[in-house]
Coordinates of C-alpha atoms and ligand atoms in Angstrom, one line a residue:
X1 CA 18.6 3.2 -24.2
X2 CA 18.0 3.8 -20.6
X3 CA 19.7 0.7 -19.1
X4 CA 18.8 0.0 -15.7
X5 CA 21.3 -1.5 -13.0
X6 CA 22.2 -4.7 -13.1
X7 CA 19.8 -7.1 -10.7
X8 CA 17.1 -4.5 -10.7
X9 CA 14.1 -5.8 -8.9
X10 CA 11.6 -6.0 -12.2
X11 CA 7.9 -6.6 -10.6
X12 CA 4.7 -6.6 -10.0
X13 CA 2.2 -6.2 -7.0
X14 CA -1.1 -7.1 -5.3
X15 CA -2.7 -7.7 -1.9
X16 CA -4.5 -10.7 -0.7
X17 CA -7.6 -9.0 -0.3
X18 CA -7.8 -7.5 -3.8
X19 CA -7.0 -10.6 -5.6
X20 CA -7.4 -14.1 -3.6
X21 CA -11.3 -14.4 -3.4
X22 CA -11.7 -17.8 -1.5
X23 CA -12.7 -15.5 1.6
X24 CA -13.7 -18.0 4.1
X25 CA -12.5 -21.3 2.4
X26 CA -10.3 -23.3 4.5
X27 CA -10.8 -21.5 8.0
X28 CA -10.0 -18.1 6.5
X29 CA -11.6 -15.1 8.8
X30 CA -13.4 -12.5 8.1
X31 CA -11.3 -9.3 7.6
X32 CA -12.0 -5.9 8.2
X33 CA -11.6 -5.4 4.4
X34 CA -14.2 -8.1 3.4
X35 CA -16.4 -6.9 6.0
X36 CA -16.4 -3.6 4.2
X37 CA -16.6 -4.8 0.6
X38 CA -20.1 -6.7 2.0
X39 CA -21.2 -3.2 2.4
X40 CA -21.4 -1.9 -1.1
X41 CA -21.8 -5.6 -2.6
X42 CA -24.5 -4.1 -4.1
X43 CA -22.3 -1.5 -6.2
X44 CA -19.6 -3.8 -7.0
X45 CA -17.4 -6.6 -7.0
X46 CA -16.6 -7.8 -3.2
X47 CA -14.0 -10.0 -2.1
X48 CA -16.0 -13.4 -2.0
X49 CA -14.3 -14.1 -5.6
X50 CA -12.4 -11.5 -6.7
X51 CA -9.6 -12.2 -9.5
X52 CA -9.4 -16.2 -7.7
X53 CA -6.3 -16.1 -7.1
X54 CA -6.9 -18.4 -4.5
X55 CA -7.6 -21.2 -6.8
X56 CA -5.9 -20.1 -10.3
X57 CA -2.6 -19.1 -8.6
X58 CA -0.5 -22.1 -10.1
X59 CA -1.4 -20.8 -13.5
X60 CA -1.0 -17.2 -12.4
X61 CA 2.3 -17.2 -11.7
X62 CA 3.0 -18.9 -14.8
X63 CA 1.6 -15.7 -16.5
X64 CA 4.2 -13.9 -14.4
X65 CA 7.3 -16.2 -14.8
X66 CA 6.1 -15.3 -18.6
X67 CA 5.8 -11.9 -17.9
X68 CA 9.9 -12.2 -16.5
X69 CA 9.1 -10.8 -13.5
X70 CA 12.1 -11.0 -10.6
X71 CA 10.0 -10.2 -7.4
X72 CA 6.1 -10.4 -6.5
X73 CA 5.1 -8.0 -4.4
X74 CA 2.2 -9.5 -2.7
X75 CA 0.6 -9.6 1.0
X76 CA -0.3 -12.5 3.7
X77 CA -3.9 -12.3 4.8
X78 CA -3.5 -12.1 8.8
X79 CA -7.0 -14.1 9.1
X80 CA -5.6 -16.7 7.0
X81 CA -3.2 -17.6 9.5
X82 CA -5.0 -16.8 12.7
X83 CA -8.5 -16.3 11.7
X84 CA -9.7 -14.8 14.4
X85 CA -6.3 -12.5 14.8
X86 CA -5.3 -14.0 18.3
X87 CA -6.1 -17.4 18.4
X88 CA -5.7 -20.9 17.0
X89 CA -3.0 -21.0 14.4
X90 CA -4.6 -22.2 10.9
X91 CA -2.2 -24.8 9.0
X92 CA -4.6 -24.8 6.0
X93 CA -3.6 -20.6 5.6
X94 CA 0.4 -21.3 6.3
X95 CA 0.2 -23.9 3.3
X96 CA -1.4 -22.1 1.0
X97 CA 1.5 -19.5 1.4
X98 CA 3.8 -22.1 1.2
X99 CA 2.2 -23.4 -1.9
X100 CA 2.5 -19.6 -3.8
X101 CA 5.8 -18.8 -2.5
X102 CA 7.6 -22.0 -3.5
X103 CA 6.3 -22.0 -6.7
X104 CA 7.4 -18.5 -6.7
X105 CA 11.0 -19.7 -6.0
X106 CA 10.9 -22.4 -8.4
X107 CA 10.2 -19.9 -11.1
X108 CA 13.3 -17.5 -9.8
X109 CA 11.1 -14.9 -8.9
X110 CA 11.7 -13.6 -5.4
X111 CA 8.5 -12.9 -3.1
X112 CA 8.3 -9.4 -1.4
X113 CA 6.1 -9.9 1.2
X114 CA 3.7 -7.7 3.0
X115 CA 2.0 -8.6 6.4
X116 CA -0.8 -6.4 6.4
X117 CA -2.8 -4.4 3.5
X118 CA -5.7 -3.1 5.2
X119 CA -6.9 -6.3 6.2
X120 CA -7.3 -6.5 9.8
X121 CA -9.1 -9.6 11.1
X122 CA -12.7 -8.4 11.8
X123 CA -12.9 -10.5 15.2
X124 CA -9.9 -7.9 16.6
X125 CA -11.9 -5.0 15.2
X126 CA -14.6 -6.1 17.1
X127 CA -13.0 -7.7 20.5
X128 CA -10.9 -4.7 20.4
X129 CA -12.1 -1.7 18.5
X130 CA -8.8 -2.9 16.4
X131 CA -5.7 -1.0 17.2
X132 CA -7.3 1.5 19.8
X133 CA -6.0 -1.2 22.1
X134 CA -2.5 -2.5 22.8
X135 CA -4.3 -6.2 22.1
X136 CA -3.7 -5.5 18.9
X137 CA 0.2 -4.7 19.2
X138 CA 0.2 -8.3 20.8
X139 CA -2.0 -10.0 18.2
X140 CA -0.1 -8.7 15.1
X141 CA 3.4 -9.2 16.8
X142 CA 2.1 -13.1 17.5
X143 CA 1.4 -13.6 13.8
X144 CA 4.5 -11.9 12.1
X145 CA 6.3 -14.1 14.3
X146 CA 4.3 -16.9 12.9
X147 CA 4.9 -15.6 9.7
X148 CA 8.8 -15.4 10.0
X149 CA 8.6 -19.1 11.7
X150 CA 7.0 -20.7 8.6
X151 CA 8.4 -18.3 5.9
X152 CA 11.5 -16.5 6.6
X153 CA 13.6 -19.5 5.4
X154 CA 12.9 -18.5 2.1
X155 CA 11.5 -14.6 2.1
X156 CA 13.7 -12.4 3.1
X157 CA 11.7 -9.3 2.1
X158 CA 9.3 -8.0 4.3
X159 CA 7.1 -5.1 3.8
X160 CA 5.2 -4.8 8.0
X161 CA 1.9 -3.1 6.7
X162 CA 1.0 -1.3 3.4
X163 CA 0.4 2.7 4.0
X164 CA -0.6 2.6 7.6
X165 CA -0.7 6.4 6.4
X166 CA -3.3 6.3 4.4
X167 CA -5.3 3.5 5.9
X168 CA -4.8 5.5 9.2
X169 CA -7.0 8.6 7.1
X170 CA -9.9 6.3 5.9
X171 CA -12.6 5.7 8.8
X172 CA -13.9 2.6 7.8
X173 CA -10.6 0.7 7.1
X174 CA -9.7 1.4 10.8
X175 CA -13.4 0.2 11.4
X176 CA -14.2 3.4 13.2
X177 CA -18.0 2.7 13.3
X178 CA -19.1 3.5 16.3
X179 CA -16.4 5.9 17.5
X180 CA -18.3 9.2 18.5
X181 CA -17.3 11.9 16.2
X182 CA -16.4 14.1 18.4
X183 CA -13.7 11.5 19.9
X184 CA -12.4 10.3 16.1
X185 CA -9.6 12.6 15.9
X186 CA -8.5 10.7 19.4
X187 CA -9.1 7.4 18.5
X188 CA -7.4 7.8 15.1
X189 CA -3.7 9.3 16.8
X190 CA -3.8 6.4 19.4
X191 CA -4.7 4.1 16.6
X192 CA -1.7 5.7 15.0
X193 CA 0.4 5.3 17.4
X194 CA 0.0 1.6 18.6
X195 CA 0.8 1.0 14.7
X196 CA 3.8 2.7 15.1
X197 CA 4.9 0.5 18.3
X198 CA 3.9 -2.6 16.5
X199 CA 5.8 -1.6 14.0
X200 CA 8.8 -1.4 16.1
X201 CA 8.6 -4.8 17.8
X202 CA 8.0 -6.2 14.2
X203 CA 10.7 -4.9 12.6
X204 CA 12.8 -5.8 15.7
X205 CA 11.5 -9.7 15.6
X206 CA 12.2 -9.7 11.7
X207 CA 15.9 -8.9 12.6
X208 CA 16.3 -11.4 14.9
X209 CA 14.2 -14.2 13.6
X210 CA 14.9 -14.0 9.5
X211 CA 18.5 -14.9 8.7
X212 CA 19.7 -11.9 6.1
X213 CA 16.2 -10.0 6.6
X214 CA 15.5 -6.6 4.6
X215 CA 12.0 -5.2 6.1
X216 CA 10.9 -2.1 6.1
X217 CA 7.4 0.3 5.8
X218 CA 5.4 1.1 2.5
X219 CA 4.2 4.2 2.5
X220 CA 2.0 6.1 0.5
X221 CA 4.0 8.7 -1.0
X222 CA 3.1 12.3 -1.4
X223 CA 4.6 15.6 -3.4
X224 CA 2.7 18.7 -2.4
X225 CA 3.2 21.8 -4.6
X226 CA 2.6 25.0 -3.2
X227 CA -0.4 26.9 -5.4
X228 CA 1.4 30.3 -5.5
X229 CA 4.7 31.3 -4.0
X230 CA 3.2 33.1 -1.2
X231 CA 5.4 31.9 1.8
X232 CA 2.4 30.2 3.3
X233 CA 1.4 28.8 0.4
X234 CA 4.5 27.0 0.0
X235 CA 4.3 26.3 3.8
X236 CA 0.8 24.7 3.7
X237 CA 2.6 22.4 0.6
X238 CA 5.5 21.3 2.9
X239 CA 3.0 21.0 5.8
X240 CA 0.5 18.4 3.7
X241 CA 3.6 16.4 2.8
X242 CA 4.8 16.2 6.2
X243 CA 0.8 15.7 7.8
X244 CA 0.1 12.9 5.2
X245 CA 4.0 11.1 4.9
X246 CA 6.4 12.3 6.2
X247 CA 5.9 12.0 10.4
X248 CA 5.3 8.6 9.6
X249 CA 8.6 8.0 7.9
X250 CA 10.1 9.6 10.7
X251 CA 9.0 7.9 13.4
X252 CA 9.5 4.2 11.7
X253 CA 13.3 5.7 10.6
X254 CA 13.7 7.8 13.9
X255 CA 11.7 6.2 16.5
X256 CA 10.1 9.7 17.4
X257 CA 7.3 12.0 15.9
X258 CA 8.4 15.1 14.6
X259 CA 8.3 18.4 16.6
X260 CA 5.8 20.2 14.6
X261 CA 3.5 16.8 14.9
X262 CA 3.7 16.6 18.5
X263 CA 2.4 20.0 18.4
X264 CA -0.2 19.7 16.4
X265 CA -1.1 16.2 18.3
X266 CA -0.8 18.4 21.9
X267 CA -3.3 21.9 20.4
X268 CA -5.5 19.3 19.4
X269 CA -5.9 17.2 22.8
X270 CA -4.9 14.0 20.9
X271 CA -1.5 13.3 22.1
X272 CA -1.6 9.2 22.7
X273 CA -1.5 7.4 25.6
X274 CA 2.1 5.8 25.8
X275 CA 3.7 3.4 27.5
X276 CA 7.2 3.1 29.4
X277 CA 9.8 1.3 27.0
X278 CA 7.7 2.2 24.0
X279 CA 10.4 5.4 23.2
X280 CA 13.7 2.5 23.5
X281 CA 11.5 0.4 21.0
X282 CA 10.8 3.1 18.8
X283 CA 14.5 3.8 17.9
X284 CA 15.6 0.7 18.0
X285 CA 14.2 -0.2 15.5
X286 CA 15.7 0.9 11.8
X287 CA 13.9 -0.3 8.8
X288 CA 16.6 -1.4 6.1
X289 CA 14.6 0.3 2.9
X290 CA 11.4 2.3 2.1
X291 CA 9.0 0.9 -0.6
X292 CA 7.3 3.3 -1.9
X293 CA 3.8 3.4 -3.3
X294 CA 3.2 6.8 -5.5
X295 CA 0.2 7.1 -7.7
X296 CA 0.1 11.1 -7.8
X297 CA 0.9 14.5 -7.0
X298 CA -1.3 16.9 -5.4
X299 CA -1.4 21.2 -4.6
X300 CA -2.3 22.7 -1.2
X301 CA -3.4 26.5 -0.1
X302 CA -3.0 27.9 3.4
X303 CA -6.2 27.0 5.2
X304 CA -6.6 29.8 8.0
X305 CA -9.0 28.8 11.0
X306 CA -12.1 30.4 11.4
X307 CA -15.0 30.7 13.6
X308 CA -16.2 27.3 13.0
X309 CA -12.9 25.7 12.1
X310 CA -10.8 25.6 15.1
X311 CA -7.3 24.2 14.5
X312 CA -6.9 20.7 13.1
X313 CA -10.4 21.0 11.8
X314 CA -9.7 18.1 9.2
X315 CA -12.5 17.4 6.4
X316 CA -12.7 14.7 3.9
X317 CA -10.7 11.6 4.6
X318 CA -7.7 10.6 1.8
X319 CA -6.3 14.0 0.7
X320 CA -7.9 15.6 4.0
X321 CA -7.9 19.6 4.5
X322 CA -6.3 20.9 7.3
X323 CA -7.3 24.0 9.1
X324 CA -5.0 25.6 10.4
X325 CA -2.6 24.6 7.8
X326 CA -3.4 23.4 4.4
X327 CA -6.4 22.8 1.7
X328 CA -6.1 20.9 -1.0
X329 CA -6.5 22.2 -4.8
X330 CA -6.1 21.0 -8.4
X331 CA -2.8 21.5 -10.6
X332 CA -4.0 22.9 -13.7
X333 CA -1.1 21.3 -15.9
X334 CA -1.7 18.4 -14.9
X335 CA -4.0 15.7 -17.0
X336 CA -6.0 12.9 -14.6
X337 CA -6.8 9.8 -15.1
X338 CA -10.4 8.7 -15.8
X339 CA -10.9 8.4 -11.9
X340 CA -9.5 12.3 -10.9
X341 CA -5.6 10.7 -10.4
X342 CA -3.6 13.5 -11.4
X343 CA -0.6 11.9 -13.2
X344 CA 2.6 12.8 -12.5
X345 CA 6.1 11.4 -14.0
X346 CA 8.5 14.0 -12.3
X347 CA 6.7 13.7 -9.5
X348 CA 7.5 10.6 -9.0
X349 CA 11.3 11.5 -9.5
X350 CA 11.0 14.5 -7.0
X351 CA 9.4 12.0 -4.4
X352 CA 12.4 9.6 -4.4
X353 CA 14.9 12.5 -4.4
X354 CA 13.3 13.7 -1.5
X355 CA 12.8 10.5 0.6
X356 CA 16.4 9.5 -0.5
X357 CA 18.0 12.6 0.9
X358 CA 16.4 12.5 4.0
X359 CA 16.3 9.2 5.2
X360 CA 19.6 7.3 2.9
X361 CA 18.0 4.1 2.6
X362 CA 17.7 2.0 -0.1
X363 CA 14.2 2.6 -1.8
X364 CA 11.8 0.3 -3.8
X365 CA 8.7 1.1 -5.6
X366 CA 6.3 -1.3 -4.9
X367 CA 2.7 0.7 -6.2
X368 CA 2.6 2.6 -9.0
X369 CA -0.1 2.3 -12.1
X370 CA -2.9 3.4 -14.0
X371 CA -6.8 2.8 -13.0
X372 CA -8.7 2.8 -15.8
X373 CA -11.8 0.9 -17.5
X374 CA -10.2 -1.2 -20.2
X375 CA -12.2 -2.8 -23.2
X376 CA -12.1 -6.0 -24.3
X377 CA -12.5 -6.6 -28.0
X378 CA -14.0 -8.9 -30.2
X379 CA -10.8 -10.9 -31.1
X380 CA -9.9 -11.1 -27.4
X381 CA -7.6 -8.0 -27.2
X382 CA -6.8 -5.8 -25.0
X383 CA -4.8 -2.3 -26.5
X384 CA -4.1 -0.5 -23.4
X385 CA -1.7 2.1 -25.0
X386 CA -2.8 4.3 -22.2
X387 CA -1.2 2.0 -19.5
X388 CA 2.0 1.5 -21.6
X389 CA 2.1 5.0 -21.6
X390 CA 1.7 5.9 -18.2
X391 CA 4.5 3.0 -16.7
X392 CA 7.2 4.0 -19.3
X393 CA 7.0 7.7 -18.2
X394 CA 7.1 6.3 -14.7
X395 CA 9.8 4.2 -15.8
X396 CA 11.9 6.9 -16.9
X397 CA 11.6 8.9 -13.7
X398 CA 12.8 6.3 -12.1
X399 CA 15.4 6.0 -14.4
X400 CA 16.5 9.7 -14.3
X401 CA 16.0 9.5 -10.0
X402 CA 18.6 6.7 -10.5
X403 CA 20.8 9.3 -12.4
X404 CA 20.3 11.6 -9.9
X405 CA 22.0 9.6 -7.7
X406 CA 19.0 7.6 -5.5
X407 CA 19.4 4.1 -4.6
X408 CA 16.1 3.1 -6.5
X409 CA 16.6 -1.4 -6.4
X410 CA 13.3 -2.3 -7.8
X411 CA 10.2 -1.3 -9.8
X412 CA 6.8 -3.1 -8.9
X413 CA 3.8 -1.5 -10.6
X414 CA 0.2 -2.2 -9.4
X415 CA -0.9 -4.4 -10.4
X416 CA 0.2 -7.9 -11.7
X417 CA -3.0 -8.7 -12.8
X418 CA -6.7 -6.9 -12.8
X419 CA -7.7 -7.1 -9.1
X420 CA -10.5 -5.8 -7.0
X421 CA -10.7 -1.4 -6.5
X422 CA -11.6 -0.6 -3.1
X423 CA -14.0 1.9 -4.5
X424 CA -14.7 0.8 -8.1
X425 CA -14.6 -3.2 -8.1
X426 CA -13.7 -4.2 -11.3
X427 CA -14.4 -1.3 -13.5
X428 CA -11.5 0.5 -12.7
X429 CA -8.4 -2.0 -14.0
X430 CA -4.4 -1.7 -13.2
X431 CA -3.4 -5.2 -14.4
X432 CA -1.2 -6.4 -16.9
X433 CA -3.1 -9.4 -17.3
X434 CA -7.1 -9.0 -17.6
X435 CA -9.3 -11.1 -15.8
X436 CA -12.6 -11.9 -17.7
X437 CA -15.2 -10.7 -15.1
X438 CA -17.4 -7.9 -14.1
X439 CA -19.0 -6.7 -10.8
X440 CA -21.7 -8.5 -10.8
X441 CA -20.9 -11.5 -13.5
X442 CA -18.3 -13.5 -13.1
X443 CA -17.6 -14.8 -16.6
X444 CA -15.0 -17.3 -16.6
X445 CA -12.1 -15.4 -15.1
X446 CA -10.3 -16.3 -17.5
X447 CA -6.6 -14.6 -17.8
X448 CA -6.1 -12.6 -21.2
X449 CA -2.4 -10.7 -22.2
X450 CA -3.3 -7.3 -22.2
X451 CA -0.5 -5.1 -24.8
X452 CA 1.3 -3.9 -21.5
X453 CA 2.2 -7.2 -20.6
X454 CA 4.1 -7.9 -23.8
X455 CA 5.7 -4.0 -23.8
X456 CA 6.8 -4.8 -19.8
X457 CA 7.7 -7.9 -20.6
X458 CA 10.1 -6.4 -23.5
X459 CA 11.4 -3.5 -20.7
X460 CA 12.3 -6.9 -18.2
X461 CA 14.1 -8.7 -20.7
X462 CA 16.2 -5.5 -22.3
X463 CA 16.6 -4.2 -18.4
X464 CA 15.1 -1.4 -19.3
X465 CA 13.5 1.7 -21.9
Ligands
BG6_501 C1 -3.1 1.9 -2.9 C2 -3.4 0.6 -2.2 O1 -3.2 3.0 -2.0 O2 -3.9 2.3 -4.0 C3 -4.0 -0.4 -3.1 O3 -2.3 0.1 -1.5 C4 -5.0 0.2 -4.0 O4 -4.5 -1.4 -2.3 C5 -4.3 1.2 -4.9 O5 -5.7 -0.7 -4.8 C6 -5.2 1.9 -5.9 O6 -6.3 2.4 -5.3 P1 -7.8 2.2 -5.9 O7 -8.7 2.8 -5.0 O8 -7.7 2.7 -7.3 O9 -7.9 0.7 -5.9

């Protein structure tokens, strides 16, 4: 029996934009992520509807007081609150929170709370060109503050944005449109950067604002093997980690970018415009965990420049090469899931080894999960072995990370329920609970137990494997 600790944080996760659907009911804005999901309506599920959370959420969290969850790792939609990101404060957005996170409460099961999943409001995106501008600092400071005014009574868990180092990769979640490409590399590090400050001043105001307050970033986690054991092989591996996670961790647990990313920021004629006081900020402020989101492993090459690849050449956006430094490859022992994800148990137990040794804070995992199509059958079943599969091998490296001595608190696996893929709607599912709808048809949405919600449910209630 691998028994966890006692008052492990068993959960689950979402984001409002993936899962609430009532996109512009009651004042809501539109978001940079809805704006985006308009795009390729025509592909797939957008976020008009999506699992309707918005108006099944008192029998949802039913499902997940059943489930036994202890926390519910979900995120605040920013245009809720403030629709058009600066403005008039929407009461109709700060109920509706109110609403999900005291039934939460009622139902013992403690909200984690995330401020910002990739959905910027689109009215900042386009007043501002988003966070190219300090506007933005001010805006998203303004409605934390609301946040922790109306909520911090009763959440104490604050998560400030999800993966501002991956969103920070993807063009059109930063709503670089228009940005000329040859000024996109720019734009991205000062976009970057004024995260980073806002970051600061957030986690500063959570401090003083929330009595007892534990906030901290969620980063998307990466574990680069080198593809041979040439030295710069091995050196390209460290460098993709360090590219694509770890100057971000540094700068939110050290207030500073690392020396070989102010390098690389200075040969490329990026470096951000800064301001005086932003450095005192920076390292003042000292997140209290790190919640990480790990899906994968990956493998990386030395990348040489070349005539038409000067240094920081990057191509592709999420697992980006480098040149200069690093390309990315495919680890021939690994198996991937139906959408390329190359899965990875001991990764995930070398990743919170290594964050844990570097930075000593208290870690959570708050994304972790399979994306698969699932099928429904005719009696109303859903035998996702696969799924069961993948979270008890995750399970167990978190389990044997715990052994190793990491200060692992909680386990929240994406998702809670089936929710809307940025890139594959509603084919590709994470959920424990299936919601009855496709792309294009929207069934009845009704919730269905999938076999990995009884199997977590059994892990919850024995506290572990
Ligand atoms: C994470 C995001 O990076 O990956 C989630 O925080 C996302 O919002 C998850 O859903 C899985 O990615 P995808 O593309 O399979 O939905």
């Amino acid at each position: 029996m691998k028994q966890f600790p006692q008052n492990f944080l068993w959960g689950a996760s979402s984001s409002a934009f993936q899962i609430e659907g009532g996109w512009d009911e009651d004042n809501k804005g539109m978001t940079v992520a809805d704006y985006n999901s308009f795009q390729r309506a025509h592909l797939q599920a957008d976020t008009k509807i999506a699992s309707d959370f918005y108006h099944h959420y008192e029998e949802d969290i039913k499902l997940f007081k059943e489930l036994g969850l202890k926390a519910y790792r979900f995120s605040i939609s920013w245009a809720r609150i403030i629709p058009d990101g600066d403005g008039e404060i929407n009461q109709a957005g700060i109920d509706f929170y109110n609403k999900v996170i005291n039934l939460l409460l009622e139902n013992d099961i403690q909200p984690l709370v995330t401020l910002y999943h990739f959905d910027l409001p689109f009215a900042l995106a386009k007043k501002y060109n988003g966070w190219q501008d300090r506007q933005c600092i001010t805006a998203f400071r303004r409605y934390a503050q609301v946040c922790f005014q109306a909520f911090g009574d009763r959440v104490k868990s604050w998560q400030i944005n999800n993966e501002q180092n991956l969103m920070i990769r993807v063009n059109e979640r930063m709503n670089m449109y228009d940005v000329k490409a040859n000024e996109i590399e720019k734009v991205r590090a000062q976009m970057d950067y004024n995260m980073f400050v806002a970051h600061a001043f957030v986690t500063n105001d959570g401090h003083s604002m929330v009595e007892n307050c534990q906030i901290g970033p969620a980063v998307s986690s990466t574990m680069t093997y080198p593809s041979s054991n040439k030295p710069e092989d091995v050196w390209a591996a460290q460098m993709n980690d360090n590219f694509k996670t770890n100057y971000a961790l540094e700068m939110y647990c050290f207030g500073d970018y690392p020396g070989y990313y102010k390098k690389y920021l200075r040969e490329c004629g990026i470096y951000p415009k800064t301001e005086p006081g932003d450095a005192e900020i920076l390292k003042q402020a000292k997140p209290d965990f790190i919640a990480v989101n790990y899906y994968r492993t990956l493998v990386a090459s030395y990348l040489p420049v070349d005539k038409t690849h000067p240094i920081g050449t990057r191509v592709n956006d999420i697992d980006f090469d480098l040149y200069g430094y690093f390309k990315i490859e495919k680890n021939p022992n690994l198996t991937a899931s139906t959408y390329g994800a190359q899965i990875d148990p001991m990764g995930l137990r070398l990743v919170l080894n290594a964050y844990y040794r570097q930075y000593r804070l208290p870690l959570i995992v708050t994304e972790n999960g399979l994306g698969t199509p699932d099928q429904l059958t005719a009696d109303d079943k859903i035998h996702d072995d696969y799924r069961i599969d993948y979270i008890r091998q995750h399970i167990s490296a978190c389990y044997d990370a715990i052994e190793d001595g990491v200060e692992l608190f909680g386990y929240c696996p994406w998702s809670v329920m089936d929710l809307l893929s940025s890139h594959q709607g509603f084919k590709k599912r994470y959920g424990f609970v299936y919601v009855n709808r496709d792309d294009h048809d929207l069934k009845d949405l009704r919730r269905i137990k999938k076999e990995s919600f009884y199997w977590y449910q059994n892990v919850i209630k024995h506290n572990g494997l």
